[in-house]
Coordinates of C-alpha atoms and ligand atoms in Angstrom, one line a residue:
X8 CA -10.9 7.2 -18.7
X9 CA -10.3 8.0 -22.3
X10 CA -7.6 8.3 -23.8
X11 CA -6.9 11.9 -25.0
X12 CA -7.3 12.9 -29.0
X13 CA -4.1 13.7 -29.3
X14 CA -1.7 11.5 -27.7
X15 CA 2.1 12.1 -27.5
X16 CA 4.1 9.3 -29.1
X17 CA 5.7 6.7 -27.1
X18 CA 9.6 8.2 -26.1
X19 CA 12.4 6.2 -27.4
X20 CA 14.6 6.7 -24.3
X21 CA 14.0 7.5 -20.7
X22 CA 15.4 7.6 -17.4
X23 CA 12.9 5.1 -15.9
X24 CA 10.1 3.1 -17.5
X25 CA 7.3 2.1 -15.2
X26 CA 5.3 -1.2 -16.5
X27 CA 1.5 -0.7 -14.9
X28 CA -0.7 2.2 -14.3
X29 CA -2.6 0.6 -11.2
X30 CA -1.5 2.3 -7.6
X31 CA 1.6 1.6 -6.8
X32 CA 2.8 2.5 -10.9
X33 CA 0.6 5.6 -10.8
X34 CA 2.1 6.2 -7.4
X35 CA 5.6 5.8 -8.8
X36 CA 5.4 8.2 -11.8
X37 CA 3.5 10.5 -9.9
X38 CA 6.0 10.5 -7.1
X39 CA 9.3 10.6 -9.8
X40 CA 7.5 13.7 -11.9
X41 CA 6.8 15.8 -8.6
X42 CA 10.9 14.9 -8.5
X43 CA 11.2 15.7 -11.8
X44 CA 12.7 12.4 -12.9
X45 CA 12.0 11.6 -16.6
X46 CA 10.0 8.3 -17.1
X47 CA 7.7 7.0 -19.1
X48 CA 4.7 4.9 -17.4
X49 CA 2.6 2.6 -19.9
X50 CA -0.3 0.0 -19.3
X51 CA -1.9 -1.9 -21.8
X52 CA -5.7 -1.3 -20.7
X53 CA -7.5 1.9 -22.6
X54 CA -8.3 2.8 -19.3
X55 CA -9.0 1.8 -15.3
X56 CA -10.4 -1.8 -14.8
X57 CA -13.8 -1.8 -13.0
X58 CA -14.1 -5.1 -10.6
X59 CA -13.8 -5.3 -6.7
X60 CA -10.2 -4.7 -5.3
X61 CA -8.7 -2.4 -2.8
X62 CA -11.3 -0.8 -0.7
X63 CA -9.5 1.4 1.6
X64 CA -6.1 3.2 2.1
X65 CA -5.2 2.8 5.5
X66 CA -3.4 5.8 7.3
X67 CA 0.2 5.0 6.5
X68 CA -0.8 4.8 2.6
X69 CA -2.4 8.2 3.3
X70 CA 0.7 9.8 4.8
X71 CA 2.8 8.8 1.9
X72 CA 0.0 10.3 -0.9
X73 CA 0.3 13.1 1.5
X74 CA 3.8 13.8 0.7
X75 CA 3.0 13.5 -3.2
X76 CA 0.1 16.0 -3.1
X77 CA -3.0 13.8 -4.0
X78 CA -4.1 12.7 0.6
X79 CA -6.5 15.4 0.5
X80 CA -8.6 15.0 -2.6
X81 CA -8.8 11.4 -1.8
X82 CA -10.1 11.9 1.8
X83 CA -12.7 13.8 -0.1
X84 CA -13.6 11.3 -2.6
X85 CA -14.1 8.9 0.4
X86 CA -15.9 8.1 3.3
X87 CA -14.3 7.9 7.0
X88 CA -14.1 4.3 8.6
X89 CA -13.2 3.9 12.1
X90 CA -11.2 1.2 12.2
X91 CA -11.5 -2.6 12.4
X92 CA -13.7 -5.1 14.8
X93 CA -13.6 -8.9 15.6
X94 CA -17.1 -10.2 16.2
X95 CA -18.9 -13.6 17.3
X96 CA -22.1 -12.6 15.9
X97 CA -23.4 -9.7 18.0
X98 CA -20.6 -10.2 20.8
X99 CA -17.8 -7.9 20.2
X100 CA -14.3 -10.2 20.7
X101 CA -12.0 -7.5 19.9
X102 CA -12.3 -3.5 18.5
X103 CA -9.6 -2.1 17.1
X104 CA -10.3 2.1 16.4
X105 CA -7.8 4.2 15.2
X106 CA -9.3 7.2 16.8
X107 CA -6.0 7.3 19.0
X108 CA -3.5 6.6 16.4
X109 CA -0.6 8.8 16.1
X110 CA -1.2 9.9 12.7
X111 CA -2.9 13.1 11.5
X112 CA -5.1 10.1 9.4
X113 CA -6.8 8.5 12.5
X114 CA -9.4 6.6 10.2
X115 CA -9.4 4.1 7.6
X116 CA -10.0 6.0 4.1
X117 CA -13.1 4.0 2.4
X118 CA -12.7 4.2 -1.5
X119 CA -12.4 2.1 -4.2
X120 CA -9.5 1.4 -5.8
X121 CA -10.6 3.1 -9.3
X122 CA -11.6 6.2 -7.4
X123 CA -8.0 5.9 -6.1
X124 CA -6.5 5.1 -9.0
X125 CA -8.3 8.0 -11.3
X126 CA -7.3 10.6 -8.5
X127 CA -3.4 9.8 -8.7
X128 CA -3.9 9.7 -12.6
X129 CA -5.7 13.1 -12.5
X130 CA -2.9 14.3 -10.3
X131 CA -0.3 12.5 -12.5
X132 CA -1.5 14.6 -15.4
X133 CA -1.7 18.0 -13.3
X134 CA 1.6 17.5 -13.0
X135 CA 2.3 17.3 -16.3
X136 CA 3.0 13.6 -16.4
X137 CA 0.6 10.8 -18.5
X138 CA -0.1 7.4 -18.7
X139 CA 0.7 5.9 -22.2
X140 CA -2.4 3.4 -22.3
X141 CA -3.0 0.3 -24.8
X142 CA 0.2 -0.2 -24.7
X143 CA 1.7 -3.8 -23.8
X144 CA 5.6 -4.3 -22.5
X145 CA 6.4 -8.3 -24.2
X146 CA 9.6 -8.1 -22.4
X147 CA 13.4 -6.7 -22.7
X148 CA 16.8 -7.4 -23.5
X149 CA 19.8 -6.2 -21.3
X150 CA 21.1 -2.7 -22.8
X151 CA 24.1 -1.7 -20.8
X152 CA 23.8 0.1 -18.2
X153 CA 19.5 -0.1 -18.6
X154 CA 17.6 -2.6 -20.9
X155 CA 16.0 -2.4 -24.5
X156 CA 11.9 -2.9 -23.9
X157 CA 9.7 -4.1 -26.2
X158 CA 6.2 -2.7 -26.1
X159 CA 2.9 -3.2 -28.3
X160 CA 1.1 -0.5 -28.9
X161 CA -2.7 0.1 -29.4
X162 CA -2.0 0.0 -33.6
X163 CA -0.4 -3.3 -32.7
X164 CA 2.8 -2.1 -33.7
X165 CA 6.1 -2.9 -31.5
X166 CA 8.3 -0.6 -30.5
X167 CA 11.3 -0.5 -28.5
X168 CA 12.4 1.8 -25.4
X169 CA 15.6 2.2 -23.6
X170 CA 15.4 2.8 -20.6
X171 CA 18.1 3.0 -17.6
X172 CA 15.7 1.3 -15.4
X173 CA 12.8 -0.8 -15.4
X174 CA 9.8 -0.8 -12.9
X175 CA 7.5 -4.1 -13.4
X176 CA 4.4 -2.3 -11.6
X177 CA 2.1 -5.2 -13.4
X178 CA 0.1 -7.1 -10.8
X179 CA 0.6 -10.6 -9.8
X180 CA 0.9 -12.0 -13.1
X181 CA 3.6 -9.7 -13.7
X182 CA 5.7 -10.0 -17.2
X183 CA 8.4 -7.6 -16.1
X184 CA 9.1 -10.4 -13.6
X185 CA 9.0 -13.3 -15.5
X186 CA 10.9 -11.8 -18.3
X187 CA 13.9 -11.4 -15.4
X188 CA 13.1 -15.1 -14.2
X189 CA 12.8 -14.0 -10.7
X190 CA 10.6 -16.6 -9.0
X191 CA 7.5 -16.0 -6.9
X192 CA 7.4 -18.7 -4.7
X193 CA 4.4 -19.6 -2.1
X194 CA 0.9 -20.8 -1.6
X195 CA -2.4 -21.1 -3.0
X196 CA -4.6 -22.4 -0.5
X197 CA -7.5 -24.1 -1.9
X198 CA -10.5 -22.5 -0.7
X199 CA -12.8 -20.4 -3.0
X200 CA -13.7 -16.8 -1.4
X201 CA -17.3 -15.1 -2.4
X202 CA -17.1 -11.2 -2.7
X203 CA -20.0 -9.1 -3.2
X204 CA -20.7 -5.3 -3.1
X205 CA -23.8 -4.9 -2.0
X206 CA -26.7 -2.3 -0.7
X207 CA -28.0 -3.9 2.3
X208 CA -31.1 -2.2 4.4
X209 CA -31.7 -2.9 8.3
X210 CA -33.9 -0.7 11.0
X211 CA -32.0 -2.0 14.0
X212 CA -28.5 -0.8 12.3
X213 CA -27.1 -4.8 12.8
X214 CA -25.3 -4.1 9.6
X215 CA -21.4 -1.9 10.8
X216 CA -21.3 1.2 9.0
X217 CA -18.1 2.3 10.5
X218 CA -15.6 -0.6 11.4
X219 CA -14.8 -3.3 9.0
X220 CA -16.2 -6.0 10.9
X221 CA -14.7 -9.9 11.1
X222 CA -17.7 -12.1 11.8
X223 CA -16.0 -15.6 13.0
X224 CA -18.9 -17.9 15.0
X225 CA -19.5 -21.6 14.3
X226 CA -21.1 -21.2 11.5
X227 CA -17.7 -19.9 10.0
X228 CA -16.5 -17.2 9.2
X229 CA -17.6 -13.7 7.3
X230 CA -16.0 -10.3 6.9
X231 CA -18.6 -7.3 6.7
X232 CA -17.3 -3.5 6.0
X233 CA -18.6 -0.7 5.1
X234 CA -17.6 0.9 1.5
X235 CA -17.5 4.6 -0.2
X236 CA -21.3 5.6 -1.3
X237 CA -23.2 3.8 1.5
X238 CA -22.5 0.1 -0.3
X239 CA -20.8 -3.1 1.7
X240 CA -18.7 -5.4 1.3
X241 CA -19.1 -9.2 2.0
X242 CA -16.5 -11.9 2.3
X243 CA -16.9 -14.8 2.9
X244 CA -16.1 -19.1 1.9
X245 CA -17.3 -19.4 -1.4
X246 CA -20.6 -21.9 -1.4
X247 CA -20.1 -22.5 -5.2
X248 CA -17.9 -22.2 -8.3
X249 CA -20.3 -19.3 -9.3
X250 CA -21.0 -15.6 -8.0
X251 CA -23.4 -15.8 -5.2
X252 CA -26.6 -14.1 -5.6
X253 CA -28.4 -11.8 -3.5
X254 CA -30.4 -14.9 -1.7
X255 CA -26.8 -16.5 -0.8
X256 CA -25.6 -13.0 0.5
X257 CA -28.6 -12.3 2.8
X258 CA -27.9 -16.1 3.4
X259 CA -24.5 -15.5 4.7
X260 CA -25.2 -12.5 6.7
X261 CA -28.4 -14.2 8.6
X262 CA -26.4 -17.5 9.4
X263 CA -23.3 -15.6 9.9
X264 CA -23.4 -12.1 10.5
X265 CA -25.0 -9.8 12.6
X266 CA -27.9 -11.7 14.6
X267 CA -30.8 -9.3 13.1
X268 CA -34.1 -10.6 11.5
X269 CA -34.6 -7.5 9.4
X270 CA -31.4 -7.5 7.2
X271 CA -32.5 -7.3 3.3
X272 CA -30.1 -7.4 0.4
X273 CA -32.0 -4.8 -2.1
X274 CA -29.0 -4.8 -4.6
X275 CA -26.3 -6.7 -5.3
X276 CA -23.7 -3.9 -6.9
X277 CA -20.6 -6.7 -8.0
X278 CA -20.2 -9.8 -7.4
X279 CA -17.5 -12.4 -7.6
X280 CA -15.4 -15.4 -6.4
X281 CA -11.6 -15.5 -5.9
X282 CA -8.3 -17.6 -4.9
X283 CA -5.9 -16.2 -2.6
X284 CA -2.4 -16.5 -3.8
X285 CA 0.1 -15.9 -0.9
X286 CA 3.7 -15.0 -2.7
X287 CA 6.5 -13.0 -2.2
X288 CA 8.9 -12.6 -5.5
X289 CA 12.8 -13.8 -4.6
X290 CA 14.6 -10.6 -5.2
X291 CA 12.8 -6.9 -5.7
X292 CA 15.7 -6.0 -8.4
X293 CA 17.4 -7.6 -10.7
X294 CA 19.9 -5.3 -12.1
X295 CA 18.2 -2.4 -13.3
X296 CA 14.7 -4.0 -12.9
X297 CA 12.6 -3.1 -10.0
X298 CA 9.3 -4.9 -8.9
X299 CA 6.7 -3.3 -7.2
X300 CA 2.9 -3.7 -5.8
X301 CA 1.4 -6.9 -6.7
X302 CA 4.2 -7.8 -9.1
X303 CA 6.2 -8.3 -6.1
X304 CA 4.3 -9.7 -3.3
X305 CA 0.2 -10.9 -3.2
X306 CA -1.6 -12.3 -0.1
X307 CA -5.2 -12.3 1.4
X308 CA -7.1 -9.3 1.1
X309 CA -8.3 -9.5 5.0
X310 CA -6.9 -6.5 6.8
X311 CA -7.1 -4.4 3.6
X312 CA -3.0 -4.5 2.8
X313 CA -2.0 -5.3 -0.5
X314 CA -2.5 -1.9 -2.7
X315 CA -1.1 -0.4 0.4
X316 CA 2.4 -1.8 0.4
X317 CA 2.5 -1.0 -3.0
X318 CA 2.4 2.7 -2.6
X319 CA 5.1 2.6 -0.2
X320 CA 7.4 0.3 -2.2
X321 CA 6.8 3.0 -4.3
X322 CA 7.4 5.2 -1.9
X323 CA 10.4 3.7 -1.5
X324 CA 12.1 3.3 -4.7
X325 CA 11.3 7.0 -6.1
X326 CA 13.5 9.0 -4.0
X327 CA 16.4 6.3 -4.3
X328 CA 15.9 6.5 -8.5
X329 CA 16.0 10.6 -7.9
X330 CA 19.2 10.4 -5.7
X331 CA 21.2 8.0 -8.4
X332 CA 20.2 9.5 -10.9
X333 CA 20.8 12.8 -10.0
X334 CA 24.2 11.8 -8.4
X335 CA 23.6 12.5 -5.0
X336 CA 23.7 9.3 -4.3
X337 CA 26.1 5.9 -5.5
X338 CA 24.1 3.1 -7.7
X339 CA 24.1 0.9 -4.4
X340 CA 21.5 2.5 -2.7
X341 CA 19.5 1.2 -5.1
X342 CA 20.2 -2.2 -3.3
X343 CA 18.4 -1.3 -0.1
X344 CA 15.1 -1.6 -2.3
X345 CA 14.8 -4.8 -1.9
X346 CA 17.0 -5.0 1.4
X347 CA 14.4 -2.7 3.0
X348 CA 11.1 -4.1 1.2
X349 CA 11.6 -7.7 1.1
X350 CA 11.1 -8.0 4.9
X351 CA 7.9 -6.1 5.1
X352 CA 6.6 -8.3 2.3
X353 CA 7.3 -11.5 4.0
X354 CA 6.0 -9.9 7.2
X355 CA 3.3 -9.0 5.5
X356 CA 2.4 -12.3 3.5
X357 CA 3.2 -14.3 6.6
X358 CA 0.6 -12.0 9.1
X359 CA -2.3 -12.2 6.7
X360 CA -1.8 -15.7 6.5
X361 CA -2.2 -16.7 10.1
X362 CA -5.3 -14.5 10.4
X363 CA -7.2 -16.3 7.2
X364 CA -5.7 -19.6 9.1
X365 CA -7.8 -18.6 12.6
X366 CA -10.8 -16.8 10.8
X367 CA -11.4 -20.0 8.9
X368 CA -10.9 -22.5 11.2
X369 CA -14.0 -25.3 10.6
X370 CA -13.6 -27.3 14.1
X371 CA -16.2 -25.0 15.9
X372 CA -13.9 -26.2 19.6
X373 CA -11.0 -24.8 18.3
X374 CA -12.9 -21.8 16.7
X375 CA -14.6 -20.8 20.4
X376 CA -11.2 -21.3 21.6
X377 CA -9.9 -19.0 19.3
X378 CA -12.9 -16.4 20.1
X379 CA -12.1 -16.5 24.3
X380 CA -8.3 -15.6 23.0
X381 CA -9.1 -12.8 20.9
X382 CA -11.3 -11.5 23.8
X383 CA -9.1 -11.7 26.4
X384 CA -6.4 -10.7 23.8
X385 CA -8.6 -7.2 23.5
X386 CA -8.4 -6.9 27.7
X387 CA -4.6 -7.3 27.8
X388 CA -2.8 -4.3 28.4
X389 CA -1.2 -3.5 24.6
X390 CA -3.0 -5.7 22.2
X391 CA -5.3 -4.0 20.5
X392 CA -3.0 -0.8 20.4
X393 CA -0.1 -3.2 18.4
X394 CA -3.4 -4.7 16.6
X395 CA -4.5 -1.1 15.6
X396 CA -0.7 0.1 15.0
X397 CA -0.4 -3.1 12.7
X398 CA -3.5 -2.7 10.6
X399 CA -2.9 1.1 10.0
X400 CA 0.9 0.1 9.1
X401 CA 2.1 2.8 11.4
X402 CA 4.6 -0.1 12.7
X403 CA 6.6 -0.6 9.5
X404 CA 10.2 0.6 9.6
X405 CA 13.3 -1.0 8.4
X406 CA 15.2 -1.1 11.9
X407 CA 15.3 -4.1 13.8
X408 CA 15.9 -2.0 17.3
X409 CA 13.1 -2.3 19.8
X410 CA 11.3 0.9 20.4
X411 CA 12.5 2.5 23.8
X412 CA 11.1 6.0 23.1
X413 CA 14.5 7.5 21.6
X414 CA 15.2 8.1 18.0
X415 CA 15.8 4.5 16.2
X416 CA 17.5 5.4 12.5
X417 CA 14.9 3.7 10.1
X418 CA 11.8 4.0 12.3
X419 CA 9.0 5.8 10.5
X420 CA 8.4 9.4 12.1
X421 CA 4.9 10.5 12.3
X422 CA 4.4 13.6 10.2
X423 CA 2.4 15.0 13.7
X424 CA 6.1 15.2 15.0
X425 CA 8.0 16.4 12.2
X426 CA 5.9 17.8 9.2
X427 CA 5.7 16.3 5.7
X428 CA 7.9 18.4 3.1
X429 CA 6.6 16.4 0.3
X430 CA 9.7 14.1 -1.6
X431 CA 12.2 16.9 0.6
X432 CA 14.8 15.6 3.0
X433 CA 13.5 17.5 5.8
X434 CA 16.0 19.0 8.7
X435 CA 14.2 19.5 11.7
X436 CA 15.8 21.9 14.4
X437 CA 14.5 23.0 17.6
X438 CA 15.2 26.5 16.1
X439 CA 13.5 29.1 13.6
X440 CA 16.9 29.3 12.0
X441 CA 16.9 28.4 8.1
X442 CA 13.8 27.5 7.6
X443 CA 12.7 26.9 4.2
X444 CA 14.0 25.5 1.3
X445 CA 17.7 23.8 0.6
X446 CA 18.1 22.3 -2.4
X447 CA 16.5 18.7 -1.5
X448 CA 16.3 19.5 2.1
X449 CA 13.7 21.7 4.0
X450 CA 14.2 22.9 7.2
X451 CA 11.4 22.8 9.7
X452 CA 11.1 24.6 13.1
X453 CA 9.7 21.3 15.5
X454 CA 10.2 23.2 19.0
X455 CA 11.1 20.7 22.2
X456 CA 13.5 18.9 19.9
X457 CA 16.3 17.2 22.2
X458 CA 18.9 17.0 18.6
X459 CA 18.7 17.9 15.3
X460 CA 16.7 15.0 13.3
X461 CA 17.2 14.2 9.7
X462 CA 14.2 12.3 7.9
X463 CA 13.9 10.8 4.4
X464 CA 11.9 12.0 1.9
X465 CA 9.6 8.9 2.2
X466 CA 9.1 9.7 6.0
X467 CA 11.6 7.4 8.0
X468 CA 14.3 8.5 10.2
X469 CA 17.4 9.3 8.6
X470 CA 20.0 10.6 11.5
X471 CA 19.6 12.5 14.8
X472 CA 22.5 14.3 16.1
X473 CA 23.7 16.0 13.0
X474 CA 24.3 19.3 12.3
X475 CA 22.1 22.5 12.1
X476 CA 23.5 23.7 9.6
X477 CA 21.7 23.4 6.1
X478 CA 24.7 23.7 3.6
X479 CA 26.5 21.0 6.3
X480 CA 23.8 18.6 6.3
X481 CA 23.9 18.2 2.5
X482 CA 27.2 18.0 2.3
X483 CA 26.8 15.5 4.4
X484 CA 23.9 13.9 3.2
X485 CA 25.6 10.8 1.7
X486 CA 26.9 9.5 4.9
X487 CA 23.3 9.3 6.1
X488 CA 21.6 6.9 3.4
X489 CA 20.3 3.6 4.4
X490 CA 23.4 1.4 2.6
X491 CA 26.1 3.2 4.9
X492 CA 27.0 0.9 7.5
X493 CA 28.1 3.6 9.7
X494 CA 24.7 5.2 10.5
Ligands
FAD518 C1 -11.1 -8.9 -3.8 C2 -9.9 -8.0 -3.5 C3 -10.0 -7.1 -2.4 C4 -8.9 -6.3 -2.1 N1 -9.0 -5.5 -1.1 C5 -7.9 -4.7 -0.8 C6 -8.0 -3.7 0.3 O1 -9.0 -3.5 0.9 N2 -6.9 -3.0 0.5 C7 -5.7 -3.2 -0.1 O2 -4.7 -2.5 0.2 N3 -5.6 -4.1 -1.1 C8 -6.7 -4.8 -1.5 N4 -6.6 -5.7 -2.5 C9 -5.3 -5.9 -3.2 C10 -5.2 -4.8 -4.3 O3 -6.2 -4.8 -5.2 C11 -3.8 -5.0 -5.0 O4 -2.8 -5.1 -4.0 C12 -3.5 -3.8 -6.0 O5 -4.4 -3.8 -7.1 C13 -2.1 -3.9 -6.5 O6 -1.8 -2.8 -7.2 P1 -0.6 -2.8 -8.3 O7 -0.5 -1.5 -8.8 O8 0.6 -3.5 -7.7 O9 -1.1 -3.9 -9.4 P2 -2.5 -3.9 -10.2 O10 -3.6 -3.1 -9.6 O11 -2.7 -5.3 -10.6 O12 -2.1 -3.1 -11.6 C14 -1.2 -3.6 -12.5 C15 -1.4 -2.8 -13.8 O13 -0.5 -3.3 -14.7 C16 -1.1 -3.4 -16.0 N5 -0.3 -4.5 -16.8 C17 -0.3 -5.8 -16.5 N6 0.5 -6.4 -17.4 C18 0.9 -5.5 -18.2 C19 1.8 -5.5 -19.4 N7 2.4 -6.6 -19.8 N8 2.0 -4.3 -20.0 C20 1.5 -3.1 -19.6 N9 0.7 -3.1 -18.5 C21 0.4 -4.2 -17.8 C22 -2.5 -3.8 -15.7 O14 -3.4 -3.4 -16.8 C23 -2.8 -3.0 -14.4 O15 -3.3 -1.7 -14.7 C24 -7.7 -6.5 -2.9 C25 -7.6 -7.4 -3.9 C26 -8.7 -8.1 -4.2 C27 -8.6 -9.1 -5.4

């Protein structure tokens, strides 16, 4: 996108500065403006990168982007998936639909990460907010209580920002991190993946259009899924150092996919090779310095994850920066950012892990061993609901209770039950009483309601039991953050 004619100078202060405009920065100023928390987000590219990333935002994302306004222009950018499959070529191990999820996003959203991306910076800007772009943060130096920034700008000049607090939103190769020397330890297995966006034609339909499909046979393995605008994505080990061609992509579906004689390749759109890294960064804050999105945590691609988490880290640390900054809540809660997003990352990291391990397993025993455990994993009362839960991220929480069907403080509460209120706290009463608006809290009628319930404004449960009472709930409000030990 180019950059407007007339672009507003670079502030000198701000409340927050957010390093990055990819999704989880966008999602971060564009959460903090609907807030109205000043900040000031820069990147150093003129404008979105092209290339092959994130191709789907799976229903979780989407009930987060819900809350910040931008679900519903996205869902029409996009195409509908259904959800995700394992395959031995045309035997169907395991299928994992999200028709039944409890979500009012039962699908997986197919679009590309710069569709997303120029959405939640079109929204940014309806807002009123911007992205400051060409310009490059070189690093900071401690300015009690925020730091001093130093950014390049497109004339090449540097400049400095104070800011109170510091996002490093900057991708895996994040400075924001390395200039706070938090480390990033992990892995980086070896094997070279091939990724290409392709058109692909076949009369017998062998090709999925609707579920992101896992091809693991003997010949190895090979993920197939469907993208926004009728293209596909394939994934699969690399078979040299250089972007495969057409030839080695109809190669790789014949031998691997689909068992079809008419699949043609008519146009290969991108293609590519890549590493996986598999990292989590130490600490999520340092001080006043936040990490989020890549900066913070990268693993394999497979299950469609990583842009994902970084819209609800984002999630996570906007309505935290409003509270402290706005004095409704003590500097500490600032602390359960990384207390609350560390574990999903790890989680995370560890989960995508052990599926790249089984899909690329090369001793074809232990492969059809694997594929007679994933189908009769898919008949076992359970599985392929947690499978489907897991993919969708409709499991994340930050409570370590088991679920027993009562309210569990920290479990993530489906907006079906108790509606979105955008970045409100939302008070939900089994009674038409107050409804409306209350400062940051918005009361919502949910009829059938055993107690009051109390939810965050980034969608996880809060308290149950409290009062009914708007003006008591605020004034109570404190006692129910995630740092209190009593809740
Ligand atoms: C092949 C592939 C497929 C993928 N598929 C999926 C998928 O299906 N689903 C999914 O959820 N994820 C997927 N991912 C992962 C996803 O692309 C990343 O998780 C996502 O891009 C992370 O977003 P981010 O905002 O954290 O960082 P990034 O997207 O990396 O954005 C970082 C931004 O920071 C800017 N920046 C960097 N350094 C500086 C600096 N010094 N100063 C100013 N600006 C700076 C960059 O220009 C960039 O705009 C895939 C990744 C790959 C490689």
């Amino acid at each position: 996108m180019a950059p407007s004619s007339i672009t507003p100078a670079l502030p000198t202060t701000t409340d927050v500065l957010i390093v990055g405009a990819g999704p989880a920065g966008l999602a971060l100023a564009a959460s903090l403006r609907q807030l109205g928390v000043d900040h000031v987000l820069i990147d150093r590219y003129d404008e979105v990168q092209p290339g092959s990333k994130a191709a789907a935002i799976q229903p979780r994302a989407l009930e987060y982007l819900d809350r910040i306004g931008v679900a519903d222009r996205l869902i029409q950018a996009g195409d509908r998936g259904r959800g995700f499959r394992l395959h031995d070529r045309t035997q169907t191990l395991l299928s994992a639909s999200y028709d039944n999820l409890d979500t009012p996003y039962p699908f997986v959203l197919l679009i590309s990460q710069q569709t997303t991306e120029t959405h939640l910076l079109a929204h940014l800007e309806e807002l009123g907010g911007m992205a400051h772009r060409g310009h490059k943060f070189l690093g900071y130096t401690p300015d009690f209580p925020g730091v001093a920034a130093t950014i390049a700008g497109p004339d090449g000049v540097l400049r400095s920002i104070s800011a109170r607090y510091l996002v490093g939103c900057d991708g895996v190769h994040s400075a924001v991190r390395t200039a706070t020397g938090i480390g990033f330890p992990g892995n980086a297995p070896e094997q070279l993946f091939a990724i290409a966006d392709i058109r692909v034609n076949s009369a017998s339909g062998a090709v999925p259009k609707e579920d992101t499909t896992f091809f693991l046979s003997a010949a190895g393995m090979l993920l197939v899924s469907p993208l926004a605008g009728g293209l596909h994505r394939i994934v699969g080990p690399a078979q040299s150092p250089a972007a495969p061609t057409a030839a080695e992509v109809g190669r790789l579906l014949t031998e691997r996919g689909p068992r079809s004689d008419d699949i043609e390749v008519t146009e290969v759109v991108s293609a590519s090779n890549y590493r996986i890294q598999e990292r989590v960064a130490e600490r999520f804050s340092e001080g006043p310095v936040f990490l989020a999105g890549d900066a913070a945590h990268t693993h394999s691609p497979a299950g469609g994850q990583g842009m994902n988490t970084g819209i609800q880290d984002a999630g996570n640390l906007a309505w935290k920066l409003h509270a402290v900054l706005t004095g409704l809540a003590p500097v500490a809660l600032l602390d359960t950012y990384h207390d609350e997003r560390h574990p999903i990352a790890a989680g995370l990291v560890a989960f995508t892990s052990q599926f790249a391990k089984l899909a690329n397993l090369r001793d074809p025993a232990e492969g059809e061993l694997r594929n007679r455990v994933f189908a009769a994993a898919a008949t076992a009362p359970g599985v392929t609901e947690w499978i489907t839960t897991k993919l969708a991220q409709l499991d994340l929480g930050y409570t370590s209770e088991p679920d027993r069907g009562l309210p569990r403080v920290g479990a993530r509460v489906s907006p079906n039950a108790v509606p979105a209120t955008g970045l409100h706290w939302t008070l939900a009463l089994d009674q038409p009483d107050h409804t409306g608006e209350h400062g940051v809290l918005a009361v919502r009628h949910v009829p059938g309601l055993e107690s009051p319930l109390l939810v965050r404004p980034d969608g996880y449960l809060a308290a149950y039991g409290v009062a009914s009472e708007p003006e008591k709930v605020l004034d109570q409000l404190s006692s129910h953050l995630p740092m209190n030990p009593t809740r």
